[in-house]
């Protein structure tokens, strides 16, 4: 989504951002709703959005991903030759103007081929059930 096609919202705290996320489907939500996530399904997403589920606890992968985002983003930029910058603010959300219930919280913005911003999402994988 480019800025022209997206509404940008900035939250002042993680708690406010988590509450704001209840109002839209993001990338991780979409994977769960489509049955592509090994960690959640559509019912889990609905319970989260309604506030009927406890907040997700941060896993080791989430912790290390958050701590190492700057390094991983910088290395991705070096390998691809793309300029990578953090979003303007820690808790930024972009909502699709045509479908305001669809959105994302990018880890970084990257310069795309056409000069439009790309949204960069960083994930750290780990071992799960004996598989990496």
XYZ file of C-alpha atoms in Angstrom:
132
model
C 0.000 0.000 0.000
C 1.403 3.378 -0.846
C 0.723 6.347 1.416
C -1.794 7.687 -1.135
C -3.800 4.478 -0.880
C -3.422 4.135 2.878
C -4.438 6.004 5.972
C -1.536 6.288 8.401
C -2.230 6.106 12.138
C 0.388 6.602 14.830
C -0.169 5.295 18.346
C 1.726 6.582 21.382
C 2.189 3.279 23.221
C 2.273 -0.446 22.645
C -0.942 -0.796 24.668
C -2.754 1.751 22.480
C -1.409 0.071 19.327
C -2.576 -3.372 20.523
C -6.049 -1.946 21.147
C -6.050 -0.309 17.687
C -5.095 -3.615 16.047
C -8.407 -5.061 17.189
C -10.113 -2.908 14.526
C -8.440 -4.398 11.456
C -7.012 -7.576 9.945
C -3.258 -7.555 9.552
C -0.857 -9.947 7.846
C -0.639 -12.446 10.693
C -4.426 -12.342 11.056
C -4.884 -13.025 7.344
C -2.645 -16.091 7.486
C -4.678 -17.461 10.411
C -8.053 -16.711 8.771
C -6.921 -18.438 5.569
C -5.775 -21.517 7.494
C -2.097 -20.900 6.670
C -0.833 -20.295 10.208
C 0.338 -23.156 12.418
C -0.212 -20.958 15.514
C -3.760 -19.604 15.091
C -6.987 -20.055 13.150
C -10.005 -17.913 12.263
C -11.667 -18.545 15.643
C -8.527 -17.359 17.459
C -8.513 -14.161 15.401
C -12.184 -13.507 16.106
C -11.648 -14.006 19.839
C -8.662 -11.607 19.762
C -10.598 -8.952 17.837
C -13.573 -9.194 20.203
C -11.304 -8.987 23.236
C -12.430 -12.451 24.402
C -8.909 -13.925 24.338
C -6.006 -13.116 26.627
C -3.253 -10.989 25.094
C -0.649 -12.979 23.193
C 2.472 -13.658 25.205
C 5.745 -12.732 23.550
C 7.622 -15.839 22.383
C 11.392 -16.181 22.106
C 11.098 -15.689 18.323
C 9.039 -12.521 18.826
C 11.518 -11.179 21.374
C 14.583 -11.831 19.232
C 12.833 -10.549 16.136
C 11.969 -7.292 17.882
C 15.449 -6.902 19.344
C 17.225 -7.638 16.053
C 14.903 -5.843 13.600
C 17.380 -2.986 12.988
C 20.234 -5.377 12.158
C 18.115 -7.659 9.973
C 16.599 -4.692 8.114
C 20.013 -3.121 7.514
C 21.412 -6.396 6.160
C 18.381 -6.893 3.887
C 18.912 -3.380 2.551
C 22.623 -4.082 1.957
C 21.903 -7.354 0.135
C 19.156 -5.892 -2.046
C 20.647 -2.432 -2.555
C 17.411 -0.838 -1.326
C 17.179 2.065 1.090
C 15.432 0.926 4.286
C 14.020 3.265 6.930
C 11.909 2.774 10.048
C 8.327 3.992 9.911
C 7.872 7.474 11.325
C 7.088 6.375 14.879
C 7.262 3.157 16.870
C 3.605 2.200 16.645
C 2.501 3.041 13.086
C -0.421 1.396 11.288
C -1.391 1.731 7.627
C -5.043 1.067 6.756
C -6.215 0.524 3.190
C -8.464 3.476 2.286
C -10.793 1.292 0.180
C -10.939 -1.496 2.777
C -10.262 0.160 6.162
C -10.544 -3.155 8.007
C -7.347 -4.303 6.231
C -4.080 -2.944 7.488
C -0.529 -3.543 8.526
C 2.145 -2.482 10.950
C 5.365 -2.616 8.921
C 8.705 -3.149 10.623
C 10.435 -0.958 8.046
C 9.733 0.910 4.805
C 11.910 0.199 1.788
C 12.324 2.025 -1.497
C 10.515 0.059 -4.198
C 11.416 -0.318 -7.869
C 8.928 2.367 -8.926
C 9.912 4.770 -6.147
C 6.846 3.828 -4.113
C 7.433 2.600 -0.559
C 7.474 -1.108 0.093
C 6.430 -2.481 3.452
C 9.103 -4.702 4.983
C 8.015 -7.300 7.521
C 10.747 -9.099 9.462
C 10.266 -12.531 11.029
C 12.694 -14.621 13.044
C 12.155 -18.337 12.732
C 13.154 -20.960 15.203
C 12.815 -24.607 15.961
C 9.299 -25.954 16.351
C 8.545 -29.636 16.767
C 12.106 -30.503 15.794
C 11.960 -28.487 12.546
C 13.592 -25.159 11.814
